[in-house]
XYZ file of N, CA, C and O in Angstrom:
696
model
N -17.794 -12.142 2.905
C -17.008 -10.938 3.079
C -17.537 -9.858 2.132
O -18.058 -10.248 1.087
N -17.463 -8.578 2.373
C -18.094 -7.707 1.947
C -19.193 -7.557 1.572
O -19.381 -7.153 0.425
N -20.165 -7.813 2.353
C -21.888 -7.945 2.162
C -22.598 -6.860 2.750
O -22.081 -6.255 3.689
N -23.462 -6.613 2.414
C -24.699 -5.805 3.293
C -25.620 -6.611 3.346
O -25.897 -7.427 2.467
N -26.283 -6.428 4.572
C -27.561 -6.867 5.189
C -28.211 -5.950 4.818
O -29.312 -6.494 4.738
N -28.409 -4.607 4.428
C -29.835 -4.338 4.275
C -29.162 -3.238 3.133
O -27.974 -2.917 3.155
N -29.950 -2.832 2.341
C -29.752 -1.806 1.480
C -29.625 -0.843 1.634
O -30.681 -0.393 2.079
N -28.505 0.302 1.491
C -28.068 1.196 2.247
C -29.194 2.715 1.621
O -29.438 3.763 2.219
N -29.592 2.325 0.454
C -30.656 3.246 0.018
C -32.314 3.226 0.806
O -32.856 4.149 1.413
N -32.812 1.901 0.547
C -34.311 1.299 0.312
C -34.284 0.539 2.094
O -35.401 0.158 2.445
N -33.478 0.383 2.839
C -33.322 -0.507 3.956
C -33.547 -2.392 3.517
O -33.419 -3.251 4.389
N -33.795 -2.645 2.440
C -34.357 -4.038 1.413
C -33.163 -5.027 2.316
O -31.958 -4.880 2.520
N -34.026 -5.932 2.663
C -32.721 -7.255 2.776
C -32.394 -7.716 1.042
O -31.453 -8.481 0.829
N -32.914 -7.394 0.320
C -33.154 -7.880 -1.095
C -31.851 -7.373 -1.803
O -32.007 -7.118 -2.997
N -30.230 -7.123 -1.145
C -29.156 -6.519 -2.028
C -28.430 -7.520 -1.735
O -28.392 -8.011 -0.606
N -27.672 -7.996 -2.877
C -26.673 -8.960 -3.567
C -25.688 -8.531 -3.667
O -25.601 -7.349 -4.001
N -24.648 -9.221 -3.448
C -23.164 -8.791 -3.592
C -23.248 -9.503 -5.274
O -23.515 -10.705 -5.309
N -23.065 -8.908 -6.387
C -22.439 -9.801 -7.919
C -21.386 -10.003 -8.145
O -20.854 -9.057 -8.725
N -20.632 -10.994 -7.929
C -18.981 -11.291 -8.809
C -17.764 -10.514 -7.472
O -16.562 -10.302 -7.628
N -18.509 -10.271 -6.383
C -17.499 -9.368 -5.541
C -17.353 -7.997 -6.425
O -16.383 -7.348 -6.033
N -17.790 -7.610 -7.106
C -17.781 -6.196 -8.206
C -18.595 -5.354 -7.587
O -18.174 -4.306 -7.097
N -19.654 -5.662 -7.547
C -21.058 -4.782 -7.318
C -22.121 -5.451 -6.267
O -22.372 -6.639 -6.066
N -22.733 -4.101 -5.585
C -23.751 -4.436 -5.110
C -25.368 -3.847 -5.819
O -25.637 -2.726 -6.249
N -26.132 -4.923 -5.740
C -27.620 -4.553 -6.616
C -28.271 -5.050 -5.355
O -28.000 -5.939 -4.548
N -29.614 -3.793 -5.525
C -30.656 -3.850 -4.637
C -31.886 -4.078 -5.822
O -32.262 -3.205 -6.605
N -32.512 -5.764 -5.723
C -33.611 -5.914 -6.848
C -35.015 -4.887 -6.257
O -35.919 -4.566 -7.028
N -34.994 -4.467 -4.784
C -36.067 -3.702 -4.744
C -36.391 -2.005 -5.196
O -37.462 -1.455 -5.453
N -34.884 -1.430 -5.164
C -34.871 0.312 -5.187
C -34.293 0.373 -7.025
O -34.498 1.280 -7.831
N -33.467 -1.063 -7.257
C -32.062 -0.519 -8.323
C -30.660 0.156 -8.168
O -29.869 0.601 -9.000
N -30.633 0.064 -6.637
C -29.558 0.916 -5.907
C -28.338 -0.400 -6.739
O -28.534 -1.573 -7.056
N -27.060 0.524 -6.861
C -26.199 -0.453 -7.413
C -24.651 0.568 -6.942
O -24.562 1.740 -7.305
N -23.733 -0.004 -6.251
C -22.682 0.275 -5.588
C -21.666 -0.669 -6.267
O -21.735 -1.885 -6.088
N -20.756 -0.121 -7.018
C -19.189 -0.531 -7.734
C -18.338 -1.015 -6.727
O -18.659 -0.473 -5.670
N -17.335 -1.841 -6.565
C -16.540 -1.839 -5.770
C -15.253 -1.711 -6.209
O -14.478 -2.662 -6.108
N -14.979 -0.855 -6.596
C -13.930 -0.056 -7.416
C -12.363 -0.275 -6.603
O -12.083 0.031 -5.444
N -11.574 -0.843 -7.542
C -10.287 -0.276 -6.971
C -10.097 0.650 -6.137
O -10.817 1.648 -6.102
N -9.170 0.468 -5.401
C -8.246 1.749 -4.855
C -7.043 1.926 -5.228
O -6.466 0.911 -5.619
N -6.369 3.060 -5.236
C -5.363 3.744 -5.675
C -4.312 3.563 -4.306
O -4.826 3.976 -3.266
N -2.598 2.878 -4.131
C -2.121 3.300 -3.558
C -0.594 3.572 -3.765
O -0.011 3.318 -4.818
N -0.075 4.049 -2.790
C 1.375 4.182 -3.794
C 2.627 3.334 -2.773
O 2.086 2.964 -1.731
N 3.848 3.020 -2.810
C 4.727 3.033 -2.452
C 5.884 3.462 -2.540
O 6.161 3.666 -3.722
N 6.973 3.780 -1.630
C 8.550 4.418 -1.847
C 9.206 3.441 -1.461
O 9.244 2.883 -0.364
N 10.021 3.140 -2.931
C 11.487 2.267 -2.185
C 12.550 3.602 -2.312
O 12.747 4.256 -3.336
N 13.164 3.808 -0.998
C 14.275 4.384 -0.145
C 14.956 3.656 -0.356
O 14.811 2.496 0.030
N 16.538 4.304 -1.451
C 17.770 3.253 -0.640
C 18.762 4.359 0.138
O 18.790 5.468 -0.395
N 19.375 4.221 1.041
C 20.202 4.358 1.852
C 21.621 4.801 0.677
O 22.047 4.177 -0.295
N 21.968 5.838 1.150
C 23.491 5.431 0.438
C 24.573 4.284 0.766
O 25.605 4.170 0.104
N 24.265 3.494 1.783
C 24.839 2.088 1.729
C 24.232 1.276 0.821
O 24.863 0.290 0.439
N 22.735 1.559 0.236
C 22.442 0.622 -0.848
C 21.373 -0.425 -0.210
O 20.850 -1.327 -0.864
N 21.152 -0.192 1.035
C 20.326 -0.371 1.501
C 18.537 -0.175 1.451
O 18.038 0.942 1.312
N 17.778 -1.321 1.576
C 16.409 0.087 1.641
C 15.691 0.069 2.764
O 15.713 -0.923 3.493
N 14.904 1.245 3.077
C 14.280 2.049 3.981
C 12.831 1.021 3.996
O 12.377 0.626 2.922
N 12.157 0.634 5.347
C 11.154 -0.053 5.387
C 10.663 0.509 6.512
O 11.433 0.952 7.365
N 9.287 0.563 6.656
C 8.693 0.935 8.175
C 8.419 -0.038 8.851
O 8.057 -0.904 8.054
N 8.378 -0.392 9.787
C 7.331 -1.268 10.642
C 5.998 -0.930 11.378
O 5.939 -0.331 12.451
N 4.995 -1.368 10.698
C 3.646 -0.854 10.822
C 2.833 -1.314 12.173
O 2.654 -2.466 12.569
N 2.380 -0.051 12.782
C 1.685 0.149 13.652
C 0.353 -0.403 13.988
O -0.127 -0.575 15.108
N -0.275 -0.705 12.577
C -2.176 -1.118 12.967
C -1.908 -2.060 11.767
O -0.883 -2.283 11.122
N -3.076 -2.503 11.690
C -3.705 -3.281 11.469
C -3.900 -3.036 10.039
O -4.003 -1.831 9.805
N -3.991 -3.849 8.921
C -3.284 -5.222 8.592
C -2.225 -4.991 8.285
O -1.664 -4.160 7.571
N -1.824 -6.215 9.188
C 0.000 -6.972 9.347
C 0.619 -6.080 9.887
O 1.703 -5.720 9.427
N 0.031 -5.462 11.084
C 0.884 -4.676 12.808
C 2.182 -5.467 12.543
O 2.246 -6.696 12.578
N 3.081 -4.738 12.308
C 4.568 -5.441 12.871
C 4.896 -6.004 11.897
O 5.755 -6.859 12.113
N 4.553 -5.892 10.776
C 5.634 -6.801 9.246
C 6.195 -5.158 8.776
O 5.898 -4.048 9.217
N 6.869 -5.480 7.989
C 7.568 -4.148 7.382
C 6.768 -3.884 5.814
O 6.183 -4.841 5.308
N 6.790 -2.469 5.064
C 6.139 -2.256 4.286
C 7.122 -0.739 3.746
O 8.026 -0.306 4.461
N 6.766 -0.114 2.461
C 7.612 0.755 2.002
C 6.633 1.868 2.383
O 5.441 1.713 2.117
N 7.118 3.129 3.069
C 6.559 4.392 3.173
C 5.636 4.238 2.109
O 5.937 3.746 1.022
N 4.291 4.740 2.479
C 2.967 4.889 1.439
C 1.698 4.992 2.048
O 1.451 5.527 3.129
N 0.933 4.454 1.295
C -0.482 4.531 1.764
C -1.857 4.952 0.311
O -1.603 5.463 -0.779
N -2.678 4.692 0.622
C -3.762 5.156 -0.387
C -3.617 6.780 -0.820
O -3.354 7.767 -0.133
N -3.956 6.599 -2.523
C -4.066 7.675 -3.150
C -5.617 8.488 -2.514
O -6.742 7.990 -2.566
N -5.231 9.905 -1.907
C -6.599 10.532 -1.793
C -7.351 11.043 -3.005
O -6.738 11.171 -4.065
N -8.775 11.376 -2.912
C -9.588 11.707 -4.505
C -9.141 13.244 -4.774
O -9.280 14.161 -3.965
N -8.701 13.322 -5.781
C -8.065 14.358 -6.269
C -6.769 14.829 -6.139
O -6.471 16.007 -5.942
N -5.841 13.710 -6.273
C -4.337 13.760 -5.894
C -4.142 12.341 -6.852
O -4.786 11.305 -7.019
N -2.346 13.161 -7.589
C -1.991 12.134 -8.228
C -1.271 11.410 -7.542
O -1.083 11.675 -6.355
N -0.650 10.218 -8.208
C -0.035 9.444 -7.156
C 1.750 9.588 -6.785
O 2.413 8.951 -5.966
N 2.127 10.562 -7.636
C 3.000 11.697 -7.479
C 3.087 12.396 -6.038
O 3.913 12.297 -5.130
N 1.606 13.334 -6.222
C 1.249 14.131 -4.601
C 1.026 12.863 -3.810
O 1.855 12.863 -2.900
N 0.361 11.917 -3.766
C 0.530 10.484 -2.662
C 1.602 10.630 -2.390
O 1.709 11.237 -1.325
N 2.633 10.334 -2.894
C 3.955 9.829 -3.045
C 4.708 11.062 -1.616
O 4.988 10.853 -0.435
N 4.767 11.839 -2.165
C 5.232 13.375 -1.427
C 4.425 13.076 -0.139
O 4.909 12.550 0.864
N 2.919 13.540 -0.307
C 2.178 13.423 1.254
C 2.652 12.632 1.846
O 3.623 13.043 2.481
N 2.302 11.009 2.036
C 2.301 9.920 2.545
C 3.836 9.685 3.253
O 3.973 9.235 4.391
N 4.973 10.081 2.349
C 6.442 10.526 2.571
C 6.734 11.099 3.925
O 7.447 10.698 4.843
N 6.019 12.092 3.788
C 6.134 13.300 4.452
C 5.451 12.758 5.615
O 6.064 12.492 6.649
N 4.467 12.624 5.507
C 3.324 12.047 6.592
C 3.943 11.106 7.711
O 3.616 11.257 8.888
N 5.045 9.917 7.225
C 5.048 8.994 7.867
C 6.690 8.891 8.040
O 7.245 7.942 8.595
N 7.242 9.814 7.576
C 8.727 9.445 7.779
C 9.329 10.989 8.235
O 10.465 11.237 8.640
N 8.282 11.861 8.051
C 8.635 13.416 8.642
C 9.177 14.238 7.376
O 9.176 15.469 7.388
N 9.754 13.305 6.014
C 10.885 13.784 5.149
C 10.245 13.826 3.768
O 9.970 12.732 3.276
N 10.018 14.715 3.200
C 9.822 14.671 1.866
C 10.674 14.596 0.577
O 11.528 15.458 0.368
N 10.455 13.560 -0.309
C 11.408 12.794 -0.891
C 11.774 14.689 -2.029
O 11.156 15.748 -2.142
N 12.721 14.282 -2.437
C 13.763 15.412 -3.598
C 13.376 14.518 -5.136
O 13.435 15.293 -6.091
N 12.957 12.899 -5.591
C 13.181 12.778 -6.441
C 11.931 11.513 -6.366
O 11.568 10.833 -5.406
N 11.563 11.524 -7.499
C 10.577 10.212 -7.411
C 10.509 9.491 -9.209
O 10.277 10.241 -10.157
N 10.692 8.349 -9.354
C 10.882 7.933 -10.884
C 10.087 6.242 -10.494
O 10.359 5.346 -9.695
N 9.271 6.398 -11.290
C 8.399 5.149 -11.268
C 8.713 3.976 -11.978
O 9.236 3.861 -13.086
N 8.129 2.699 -10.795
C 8.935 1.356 -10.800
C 8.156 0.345 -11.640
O 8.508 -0.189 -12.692
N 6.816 0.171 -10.824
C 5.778 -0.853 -11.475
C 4.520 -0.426 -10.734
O 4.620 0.468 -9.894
N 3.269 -1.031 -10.996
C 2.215 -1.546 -10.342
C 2.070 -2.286 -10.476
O 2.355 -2.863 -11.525
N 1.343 -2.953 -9.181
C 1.306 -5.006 -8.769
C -0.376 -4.350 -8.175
O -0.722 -3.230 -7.798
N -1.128 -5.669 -8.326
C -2.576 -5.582 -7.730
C -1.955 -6.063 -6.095
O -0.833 -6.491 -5.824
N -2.978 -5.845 -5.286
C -2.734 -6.470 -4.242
C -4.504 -6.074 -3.438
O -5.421 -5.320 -3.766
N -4.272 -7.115 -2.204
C -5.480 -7.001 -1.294
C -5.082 -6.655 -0.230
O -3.917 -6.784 0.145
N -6.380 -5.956 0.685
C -5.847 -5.038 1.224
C -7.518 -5.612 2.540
O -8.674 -5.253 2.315
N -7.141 -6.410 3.635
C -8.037 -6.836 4.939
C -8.312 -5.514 5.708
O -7.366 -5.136 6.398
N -8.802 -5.175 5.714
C -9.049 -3.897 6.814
C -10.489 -3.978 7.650
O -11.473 -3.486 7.098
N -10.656 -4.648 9.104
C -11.871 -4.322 9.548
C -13.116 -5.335 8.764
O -14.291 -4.988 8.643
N -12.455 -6.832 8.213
C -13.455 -7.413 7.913
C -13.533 -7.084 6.330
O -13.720 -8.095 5.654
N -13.416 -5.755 5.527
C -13.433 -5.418 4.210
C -12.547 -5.640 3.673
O -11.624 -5.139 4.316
N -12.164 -6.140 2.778
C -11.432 -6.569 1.707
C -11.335 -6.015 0.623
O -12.085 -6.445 -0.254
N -10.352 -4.816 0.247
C -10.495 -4.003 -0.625
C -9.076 -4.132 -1.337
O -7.964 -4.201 -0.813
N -9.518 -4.150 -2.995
C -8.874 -4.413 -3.757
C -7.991 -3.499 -4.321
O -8.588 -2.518 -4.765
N -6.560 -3.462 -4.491
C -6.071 -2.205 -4.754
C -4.999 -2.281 -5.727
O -4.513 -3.387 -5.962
N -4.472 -1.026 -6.451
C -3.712 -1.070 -7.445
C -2.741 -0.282 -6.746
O -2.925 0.909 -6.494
N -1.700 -0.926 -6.423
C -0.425 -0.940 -5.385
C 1.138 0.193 -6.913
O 1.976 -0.324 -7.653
N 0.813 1.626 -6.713
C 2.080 2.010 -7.347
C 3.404 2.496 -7.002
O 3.607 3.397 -6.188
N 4.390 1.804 -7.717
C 5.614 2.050 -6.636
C 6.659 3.043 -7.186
O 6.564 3.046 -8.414
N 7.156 3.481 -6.963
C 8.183 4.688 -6.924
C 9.020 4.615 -6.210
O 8.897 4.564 -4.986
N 10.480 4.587 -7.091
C 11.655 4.911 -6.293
C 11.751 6.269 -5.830
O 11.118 7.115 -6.462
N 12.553 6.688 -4.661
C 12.292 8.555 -4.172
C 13.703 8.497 -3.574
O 14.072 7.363 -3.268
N 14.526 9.458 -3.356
C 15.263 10.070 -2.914
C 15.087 10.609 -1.570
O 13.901 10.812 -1.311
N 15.925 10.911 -0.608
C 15.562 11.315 0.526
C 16.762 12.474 0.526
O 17.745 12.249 -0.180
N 16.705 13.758 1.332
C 17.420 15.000 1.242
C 18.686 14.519 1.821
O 18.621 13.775 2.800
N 19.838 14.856 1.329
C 21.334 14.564 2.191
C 21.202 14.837 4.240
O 21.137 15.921 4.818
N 21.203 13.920 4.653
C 21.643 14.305 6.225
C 19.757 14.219 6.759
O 19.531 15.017 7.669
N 18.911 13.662 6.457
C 17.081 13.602 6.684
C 17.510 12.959 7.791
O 18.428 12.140 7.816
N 16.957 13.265 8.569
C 16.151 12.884 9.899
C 14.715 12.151 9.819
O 13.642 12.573 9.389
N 15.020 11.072 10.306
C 13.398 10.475 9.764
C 12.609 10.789 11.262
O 13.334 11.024 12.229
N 10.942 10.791 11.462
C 10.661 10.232 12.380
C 9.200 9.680 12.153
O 8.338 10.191 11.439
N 9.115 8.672 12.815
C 7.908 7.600 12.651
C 6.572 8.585 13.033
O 6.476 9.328 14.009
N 5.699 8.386 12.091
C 4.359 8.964 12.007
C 3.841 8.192 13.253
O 3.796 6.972 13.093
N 3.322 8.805 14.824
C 2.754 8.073 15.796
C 1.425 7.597 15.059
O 0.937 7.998 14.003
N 0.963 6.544 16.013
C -0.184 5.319 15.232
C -0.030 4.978 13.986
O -1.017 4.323 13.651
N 0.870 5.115 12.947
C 1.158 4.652 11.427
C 2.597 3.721 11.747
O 2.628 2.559 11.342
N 3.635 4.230 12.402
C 5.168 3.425 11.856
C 5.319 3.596 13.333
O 5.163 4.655 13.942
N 5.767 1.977 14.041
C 6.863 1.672 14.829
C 7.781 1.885 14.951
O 8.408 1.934 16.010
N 8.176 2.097 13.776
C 9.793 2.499 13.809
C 10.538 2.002 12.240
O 10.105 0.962 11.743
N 11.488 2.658 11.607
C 12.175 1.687 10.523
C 13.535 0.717 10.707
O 14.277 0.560 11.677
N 13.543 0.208 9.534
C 14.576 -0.667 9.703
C 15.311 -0.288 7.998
O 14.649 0.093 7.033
N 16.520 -0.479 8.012
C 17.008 -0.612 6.834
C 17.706 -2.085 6.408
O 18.466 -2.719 7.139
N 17.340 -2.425 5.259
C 17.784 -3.939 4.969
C 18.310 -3.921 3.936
O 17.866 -3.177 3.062
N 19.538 -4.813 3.673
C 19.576 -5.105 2.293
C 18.837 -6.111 1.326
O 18.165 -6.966 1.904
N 18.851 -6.144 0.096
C 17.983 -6.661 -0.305
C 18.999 -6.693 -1.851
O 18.958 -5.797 -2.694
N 19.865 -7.930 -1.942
C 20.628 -8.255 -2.996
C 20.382 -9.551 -3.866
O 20.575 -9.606 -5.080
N 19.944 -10.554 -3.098
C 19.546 -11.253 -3.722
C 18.025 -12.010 -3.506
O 17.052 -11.479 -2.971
N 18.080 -13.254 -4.013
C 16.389 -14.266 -3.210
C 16.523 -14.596 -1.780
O 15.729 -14.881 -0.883
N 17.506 -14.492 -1.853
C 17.751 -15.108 0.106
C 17.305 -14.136 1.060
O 16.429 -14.264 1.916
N 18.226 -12.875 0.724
C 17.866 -11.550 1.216
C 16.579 -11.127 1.249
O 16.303 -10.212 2.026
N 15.353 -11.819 0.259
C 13.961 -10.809 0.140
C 13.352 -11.835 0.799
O 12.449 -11.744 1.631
N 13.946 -12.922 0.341
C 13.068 -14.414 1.028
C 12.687 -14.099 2.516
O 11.574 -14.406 2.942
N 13.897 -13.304 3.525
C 13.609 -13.405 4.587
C 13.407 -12.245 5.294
O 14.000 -12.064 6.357
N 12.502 -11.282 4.753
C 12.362 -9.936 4.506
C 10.657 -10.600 5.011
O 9.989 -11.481 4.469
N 10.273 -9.527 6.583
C 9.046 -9.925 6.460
C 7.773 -9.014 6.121
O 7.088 -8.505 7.010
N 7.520 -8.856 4.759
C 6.587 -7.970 4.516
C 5.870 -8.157 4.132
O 5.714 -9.060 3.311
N 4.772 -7.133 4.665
C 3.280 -6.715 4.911
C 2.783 -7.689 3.664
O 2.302 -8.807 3.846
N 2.968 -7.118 2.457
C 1.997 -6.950 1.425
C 3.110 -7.623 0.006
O 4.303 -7.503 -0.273
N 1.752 -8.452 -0.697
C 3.342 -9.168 -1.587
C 3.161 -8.002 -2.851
O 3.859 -8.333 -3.810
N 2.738 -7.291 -2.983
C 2.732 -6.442 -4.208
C 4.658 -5.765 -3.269
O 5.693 -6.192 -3.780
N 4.724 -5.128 -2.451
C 6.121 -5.059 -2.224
C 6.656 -6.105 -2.495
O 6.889 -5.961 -3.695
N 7.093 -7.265 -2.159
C 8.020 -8.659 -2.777
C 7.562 -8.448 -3.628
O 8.063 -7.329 -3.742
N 6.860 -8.550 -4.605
C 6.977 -8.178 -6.136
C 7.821 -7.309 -6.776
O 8.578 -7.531 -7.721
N 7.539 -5.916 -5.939
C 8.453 -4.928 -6.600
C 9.745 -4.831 -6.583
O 10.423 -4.501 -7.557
N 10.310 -5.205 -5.112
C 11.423 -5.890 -4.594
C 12.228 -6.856 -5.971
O 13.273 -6.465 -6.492
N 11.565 -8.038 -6.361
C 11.413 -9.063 -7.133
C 12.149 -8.098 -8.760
O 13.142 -8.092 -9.486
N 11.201 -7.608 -8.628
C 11.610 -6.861 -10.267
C 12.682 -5.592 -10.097
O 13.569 -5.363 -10.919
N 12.481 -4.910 -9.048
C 14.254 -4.730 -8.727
C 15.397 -5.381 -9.192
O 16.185 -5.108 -10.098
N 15.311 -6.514 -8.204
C 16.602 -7.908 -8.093
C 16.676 -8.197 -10.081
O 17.663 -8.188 -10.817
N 15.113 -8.438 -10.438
C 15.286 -9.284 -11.854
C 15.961 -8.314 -12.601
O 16.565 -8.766 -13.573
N 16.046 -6.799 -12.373
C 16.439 -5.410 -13.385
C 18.152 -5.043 -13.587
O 18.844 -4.451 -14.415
N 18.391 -5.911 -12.065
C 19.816 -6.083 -12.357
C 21.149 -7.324 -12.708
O 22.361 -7.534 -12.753
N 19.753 -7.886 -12.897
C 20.808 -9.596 -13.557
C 21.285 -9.198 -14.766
O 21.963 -9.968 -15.447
């Protein structure tokens, strides 16, 4: 997983994937990082206390639920993520955002396997929002509660850096 066949500089069959980190070409010196990615998440609660989940459209994990988000773009904090991605996929741009944790997580896309630093943020949504699902991004949402282990246990989502955050929620109020 994540290999090249030929060197994207020199054309060399002679490039190595090292440690899953880097790629080295022993013929040019070409050398490619495989750097983190930046992404963010929103836990939405409902004024029932509920939270806000999408159900995702493509690919990876079509049809598990996941918190409004998506990758940080280059030159945007994960603040402006937070707002865009909001906005982008639920129609509504959050009024308040106060940060939760970051969890690593992996991220299958198309065969690539890209490694990412998953940041989450609680956000606010405007009194009386109208959501609507970003076409090709969100199926649709669901709102769930999420009070105890039973409740997250059977919560089916995407990505466990969410059950993590979820997780340290639940642990913040014992």
């Amino acid at each position: 997983m994540n290999d090249f066949n030929f060197c994207p500089s020199c054309g060399s069959k002679n490039i190595k994937n090292v440690n899953m980190r880097k790629w080295l070409c022993s013929d040019c010196g070409f050398d490619l990082y495989n750097n983190v990615a930046s992404a963010v998440g929103l836990v939405i609660r409902t004024p029932e206390g509920k939270i806000l989940l999408e159900k995702r459209a493509k690919e990876p994990r079509k049809g598990f639920l996941a918190f409004p988000g998506g990758f940080v773009d280059p030159d945007e904090s994960a603040e402006e993520a937070c707002i865009r991605e909001c906005r982008e996929e639920t129609g509504v741009e959050p009024v308040s955002l106060k940060y939760i944790a970051t969890f690593p997580n992996t991220y299958l896309y198309k065969n690539i396997q890209y490694k990412t630093c998953d940041m989450f943020f609680e956000a606010e949504l405007p009194e009386n929002a109208e959501l609507h699902a970003q076409e090709g991004e969100v199926l649709g949402f669901e709102e769930i509660f999420v009070r105890n282990e039973e409740e997250l246990a059977a919560v089916p989502l995407a990505f466990e850096s969410a059950r993590k955050t979820l997780q340290k929620l639940l642990n913040s109020k014992v």
